Short mmCIF file of C-alpha atoms in Angstrom, two decimals:
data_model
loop_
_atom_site.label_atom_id
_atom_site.label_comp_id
_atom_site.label_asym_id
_atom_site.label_seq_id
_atom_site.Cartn_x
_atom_site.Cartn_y
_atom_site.Cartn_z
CA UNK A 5 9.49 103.56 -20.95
CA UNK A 6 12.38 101.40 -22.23
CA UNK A 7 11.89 97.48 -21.67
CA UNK A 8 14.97 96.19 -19.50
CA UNK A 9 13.64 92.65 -19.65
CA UNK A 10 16.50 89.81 -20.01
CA UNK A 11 15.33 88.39 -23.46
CA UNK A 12 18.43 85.98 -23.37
CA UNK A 13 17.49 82.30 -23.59
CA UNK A 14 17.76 80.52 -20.53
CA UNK A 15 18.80 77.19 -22.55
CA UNK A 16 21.70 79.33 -23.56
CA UNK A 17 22.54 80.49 -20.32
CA UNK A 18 22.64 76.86 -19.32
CA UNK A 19 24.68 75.66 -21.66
CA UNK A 20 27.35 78.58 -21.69
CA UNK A 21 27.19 77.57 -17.49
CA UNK A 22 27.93 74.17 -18.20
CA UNK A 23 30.78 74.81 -20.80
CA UNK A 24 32.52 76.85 -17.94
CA UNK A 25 32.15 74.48 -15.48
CA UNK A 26 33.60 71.39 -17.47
CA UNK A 27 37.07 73.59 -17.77
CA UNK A 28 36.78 73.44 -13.44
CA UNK A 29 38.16 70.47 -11.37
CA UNK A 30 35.48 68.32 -11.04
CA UNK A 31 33.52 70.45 -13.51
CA UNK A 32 31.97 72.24 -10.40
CA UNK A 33 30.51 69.42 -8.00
CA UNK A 34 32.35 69.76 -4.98
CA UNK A 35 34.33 66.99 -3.72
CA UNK A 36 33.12 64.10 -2.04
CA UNK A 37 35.12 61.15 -0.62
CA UNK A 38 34.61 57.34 -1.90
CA UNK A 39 35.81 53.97 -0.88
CA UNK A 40 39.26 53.14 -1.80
CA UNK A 41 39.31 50.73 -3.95
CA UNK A 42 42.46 48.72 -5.71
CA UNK A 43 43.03 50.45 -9.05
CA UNK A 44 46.29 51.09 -11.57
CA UNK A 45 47.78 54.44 -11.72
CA UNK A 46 47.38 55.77 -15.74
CA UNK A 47 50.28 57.69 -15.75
CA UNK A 48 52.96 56.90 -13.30
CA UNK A 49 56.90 56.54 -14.13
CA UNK A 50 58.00 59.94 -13.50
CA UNK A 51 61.18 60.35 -10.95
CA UNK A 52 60.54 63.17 -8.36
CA UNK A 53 63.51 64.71 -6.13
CA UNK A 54 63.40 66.95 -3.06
CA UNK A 55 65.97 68.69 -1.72
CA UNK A 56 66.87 71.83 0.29
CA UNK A 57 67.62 72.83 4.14
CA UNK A 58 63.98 74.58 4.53
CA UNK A 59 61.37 71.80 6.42
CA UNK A 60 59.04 69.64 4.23
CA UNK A 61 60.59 67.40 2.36
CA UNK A 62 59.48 64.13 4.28
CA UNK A 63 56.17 65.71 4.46
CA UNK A 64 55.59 66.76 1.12
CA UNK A 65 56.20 62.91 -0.14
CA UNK A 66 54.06 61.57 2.63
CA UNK A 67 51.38 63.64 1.47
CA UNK A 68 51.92 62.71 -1.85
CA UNK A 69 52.00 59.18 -0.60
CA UNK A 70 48.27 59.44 1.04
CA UNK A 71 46.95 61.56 -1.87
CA UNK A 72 48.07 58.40 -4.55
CA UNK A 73 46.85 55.54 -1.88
CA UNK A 74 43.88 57.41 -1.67
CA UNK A 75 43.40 56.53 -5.30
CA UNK A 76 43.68 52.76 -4.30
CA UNK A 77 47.16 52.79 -5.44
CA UNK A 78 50.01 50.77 -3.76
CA UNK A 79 52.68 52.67 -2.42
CA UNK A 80 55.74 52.09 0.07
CA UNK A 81 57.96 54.48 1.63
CA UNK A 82 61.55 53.53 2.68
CA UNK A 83 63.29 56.08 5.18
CA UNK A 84 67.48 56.40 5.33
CA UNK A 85 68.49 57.81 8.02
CA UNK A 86 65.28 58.92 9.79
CA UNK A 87 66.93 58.39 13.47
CA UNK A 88 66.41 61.35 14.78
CA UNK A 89 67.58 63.59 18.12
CA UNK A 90 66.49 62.56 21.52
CA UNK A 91 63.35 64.45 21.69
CA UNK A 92 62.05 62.69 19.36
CA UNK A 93 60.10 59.84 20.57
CA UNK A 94 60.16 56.03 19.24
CA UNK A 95 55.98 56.41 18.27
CA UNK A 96 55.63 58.63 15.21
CA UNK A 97 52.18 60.13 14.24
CA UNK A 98 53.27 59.44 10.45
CA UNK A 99 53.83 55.99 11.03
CA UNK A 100 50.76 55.95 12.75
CA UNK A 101 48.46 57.17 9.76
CA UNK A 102 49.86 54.83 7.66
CA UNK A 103 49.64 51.89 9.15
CA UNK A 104 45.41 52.61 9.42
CA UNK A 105 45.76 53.74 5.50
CA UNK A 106 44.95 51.17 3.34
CA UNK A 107 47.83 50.62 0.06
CA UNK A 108 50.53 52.71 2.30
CA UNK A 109 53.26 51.14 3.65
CA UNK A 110 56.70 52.11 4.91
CA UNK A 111 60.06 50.56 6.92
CA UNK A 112 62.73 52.49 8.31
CA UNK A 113 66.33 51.76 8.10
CA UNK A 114 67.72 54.37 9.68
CA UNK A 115 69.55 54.85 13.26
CA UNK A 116 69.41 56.81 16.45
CA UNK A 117 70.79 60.10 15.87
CA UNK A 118 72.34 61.69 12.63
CA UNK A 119 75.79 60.80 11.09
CA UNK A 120 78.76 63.18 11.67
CA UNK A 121 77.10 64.73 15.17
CA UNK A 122 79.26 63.53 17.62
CA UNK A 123 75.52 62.88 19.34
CA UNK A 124 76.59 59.51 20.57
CA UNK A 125 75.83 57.55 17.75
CA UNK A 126 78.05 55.33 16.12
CA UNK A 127 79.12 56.20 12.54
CA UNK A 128 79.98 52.93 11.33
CA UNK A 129 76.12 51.89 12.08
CA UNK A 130 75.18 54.34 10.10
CA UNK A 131 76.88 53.10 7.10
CA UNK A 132 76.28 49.89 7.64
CA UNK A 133 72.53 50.98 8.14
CA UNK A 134 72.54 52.98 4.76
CA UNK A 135 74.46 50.25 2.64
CA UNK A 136 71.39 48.02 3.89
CA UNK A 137 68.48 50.43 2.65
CA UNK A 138 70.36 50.82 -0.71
CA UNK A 139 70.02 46.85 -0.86
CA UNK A 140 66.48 46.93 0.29
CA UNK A 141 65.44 49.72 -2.56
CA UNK A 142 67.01 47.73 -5.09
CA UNK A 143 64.98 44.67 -4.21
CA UNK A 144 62.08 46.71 -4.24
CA UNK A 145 62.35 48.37 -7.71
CA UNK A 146 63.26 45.35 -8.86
CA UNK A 147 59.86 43.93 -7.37
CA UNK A 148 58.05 46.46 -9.16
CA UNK A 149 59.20 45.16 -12.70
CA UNK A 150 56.70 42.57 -12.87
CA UNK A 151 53.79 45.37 -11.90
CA UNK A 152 50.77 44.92 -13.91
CA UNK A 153 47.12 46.60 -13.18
CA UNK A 154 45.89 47.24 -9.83
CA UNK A 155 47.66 45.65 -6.77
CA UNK A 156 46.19 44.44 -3.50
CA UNK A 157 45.98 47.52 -1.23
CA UNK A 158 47.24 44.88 1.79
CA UNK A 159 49.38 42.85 -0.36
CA UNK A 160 53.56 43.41 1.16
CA UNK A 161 56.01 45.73 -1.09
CA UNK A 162 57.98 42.99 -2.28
CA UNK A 163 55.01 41.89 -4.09
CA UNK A 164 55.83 45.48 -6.28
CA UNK A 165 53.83 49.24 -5.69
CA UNK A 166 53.30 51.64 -8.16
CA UNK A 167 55.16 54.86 -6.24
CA UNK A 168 58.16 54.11 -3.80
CA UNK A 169 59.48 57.02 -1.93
CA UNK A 170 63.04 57.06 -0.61
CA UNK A 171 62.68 59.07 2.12
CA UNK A 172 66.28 60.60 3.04
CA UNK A 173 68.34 58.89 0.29
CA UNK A 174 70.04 62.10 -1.13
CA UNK A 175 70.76 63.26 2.15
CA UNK A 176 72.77 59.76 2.45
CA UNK A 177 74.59 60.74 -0.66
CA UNK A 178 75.48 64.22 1.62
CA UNK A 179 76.82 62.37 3.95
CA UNK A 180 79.15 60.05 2.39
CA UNK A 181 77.02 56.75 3.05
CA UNK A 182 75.92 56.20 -0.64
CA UNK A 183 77.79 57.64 -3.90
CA UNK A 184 76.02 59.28 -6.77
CA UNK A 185 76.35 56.27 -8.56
CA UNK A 186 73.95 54.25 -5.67
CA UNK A 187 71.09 56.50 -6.52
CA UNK A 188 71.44 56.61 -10.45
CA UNK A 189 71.67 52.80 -10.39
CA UNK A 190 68.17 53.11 -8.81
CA UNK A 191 66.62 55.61 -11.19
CA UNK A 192 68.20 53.86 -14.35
CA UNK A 193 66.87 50.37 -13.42
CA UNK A 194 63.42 51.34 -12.46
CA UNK A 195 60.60 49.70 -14.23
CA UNK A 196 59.21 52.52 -16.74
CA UNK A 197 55.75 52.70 -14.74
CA UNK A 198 57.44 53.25 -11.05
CA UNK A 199 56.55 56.62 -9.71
CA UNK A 200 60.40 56.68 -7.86
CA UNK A 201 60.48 59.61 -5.17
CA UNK A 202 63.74 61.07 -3.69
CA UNK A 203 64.17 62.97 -0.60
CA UNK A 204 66.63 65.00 1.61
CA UNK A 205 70.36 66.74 0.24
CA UNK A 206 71.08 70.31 1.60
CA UNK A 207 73.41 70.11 -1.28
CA UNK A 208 71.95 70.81 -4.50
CA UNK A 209 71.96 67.00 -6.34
CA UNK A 210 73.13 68.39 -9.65
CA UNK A 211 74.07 64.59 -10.41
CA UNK A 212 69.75 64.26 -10.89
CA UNK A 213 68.69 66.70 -13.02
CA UNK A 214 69.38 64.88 -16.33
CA UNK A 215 67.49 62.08 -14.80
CA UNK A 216 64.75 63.77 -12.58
CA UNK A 217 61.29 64.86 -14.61
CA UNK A 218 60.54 66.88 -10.96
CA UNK A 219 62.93 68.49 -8.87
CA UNK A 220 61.64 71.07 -6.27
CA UNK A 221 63.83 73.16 -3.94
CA UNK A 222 62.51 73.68 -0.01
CA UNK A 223 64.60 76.59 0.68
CA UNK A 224 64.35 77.95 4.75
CA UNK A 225 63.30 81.55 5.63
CA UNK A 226 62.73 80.82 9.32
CA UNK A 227 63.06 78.08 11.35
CA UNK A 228 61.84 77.37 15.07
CA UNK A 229 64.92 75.46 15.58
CA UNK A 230 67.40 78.51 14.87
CA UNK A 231 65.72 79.33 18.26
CA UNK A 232 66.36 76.58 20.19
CA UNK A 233 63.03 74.90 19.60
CA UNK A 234 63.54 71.03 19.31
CA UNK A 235 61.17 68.78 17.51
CA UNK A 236 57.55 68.93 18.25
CA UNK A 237 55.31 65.94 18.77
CA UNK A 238 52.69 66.27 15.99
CA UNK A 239 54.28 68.84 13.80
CA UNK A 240 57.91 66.98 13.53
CA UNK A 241 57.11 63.52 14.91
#
């Protein structure tokens, strides 16, 4: 009768195990959450851009907000624009979340509803409104120049964060409220370890792209609102 017994060495089934699992994330221990704590980011400084008429662009930089506070980074996010139609109500689940999330932090400079509409809103507050965040990001990127180490997860943005999201600043450029020139200005003057995130544009910001290290595309396929669905509290708001 033949002998099927496994003769192989169970010290070198071990270690071939273990060599597989250190090429895994987390070299295969599930993950487990731990205390935010204040710490410095090892390899921030990249500039990020999202643009496109599909949904997601806000959200995906949110996210990416949480994931790097939940690393005990500092971030802030500054939103252009972000007025919104009337079904949209003045308390925001986002702004919500991060106001319980420790080293996340945002202001909004935008206006009741969206430039050009003819919704009832007043144009010139609009500019006015966007001139006023373009001042505001320039203080804080200039804030963030003196950045070293961790920062205090409660300390306030001018004191300098290690990402800063502009939430809706190339859709300003769309619009006619900022140039080209506005957001450059930003990206070239940003301290070389600022993680500087861009939002919005339908319009494909070919101005970026010799300045961007990440630009993604959020393209539409289908949209509730082609429909006649209006914003919806918890997906949208």
């Amino acid at each position: 009768m033949t002998d099927h017994t496994d003769t192989t060495d169970d010290t070198d089934r071990t270690e071939a195990t273990d060599n597989q699992l250190a090429q895994t994330p987390g070299k295969g221990r599930n993950p487990t959450p731990t205390r935010i704590e204040a710490a410095e980011p090892e390899e921030f400084g990249l500039v990020q851009a999202w643009w496109g008429d599909g949904k997601g662009k806000t959200t995906a930089a949110m996210g990416m907000g949480f994931r790097a506070a939940g690393h005990g980074y500092r971030v802030h996010m500054l939103q252009f624009m972000k007025g919104g139609a009337s079904s949209v109500e003045d308390t925001r689940g986002e702004y919500n979340a991060i106001d319980q999330f420790p080293g996340f932090s945002y202001e909004n400079t935008g206006h009741y509803g969206w430039h050009g509409r003819l919704d009832g809103s007043d144009d010139d507050e609009h500019t006015a409104k966007a001139r006023a965040g373009l001042k505001r990001a320039r203080e804080l990127v200039e804030a963030a120049t003196d950045v070293e180490g961790a920062l205090a997860l409660d300390a306030p943005a001018d004191d300098g964060v290690h990402m800063l999201i502009l939430d809706e600043a190339l859709y300003a450029v769309d619009q006619g409220l900022l140039e080209e020139s506005d957001i450059l200005g930003l990206v070239e003057s940003k301290p070389d370890d600022l993680e500087l995130v861009l939002t919005g544009s339908h319009t494909k910001p070919d101005y970026l792209y010799e300045h961007a290290d990440l630009v993604t595309q959020v393209a539409k396929e289908k949209h509730p609102i082609d429909a006649g669905q209006r914003a919806r509290k918890g997906t949208e708001y």
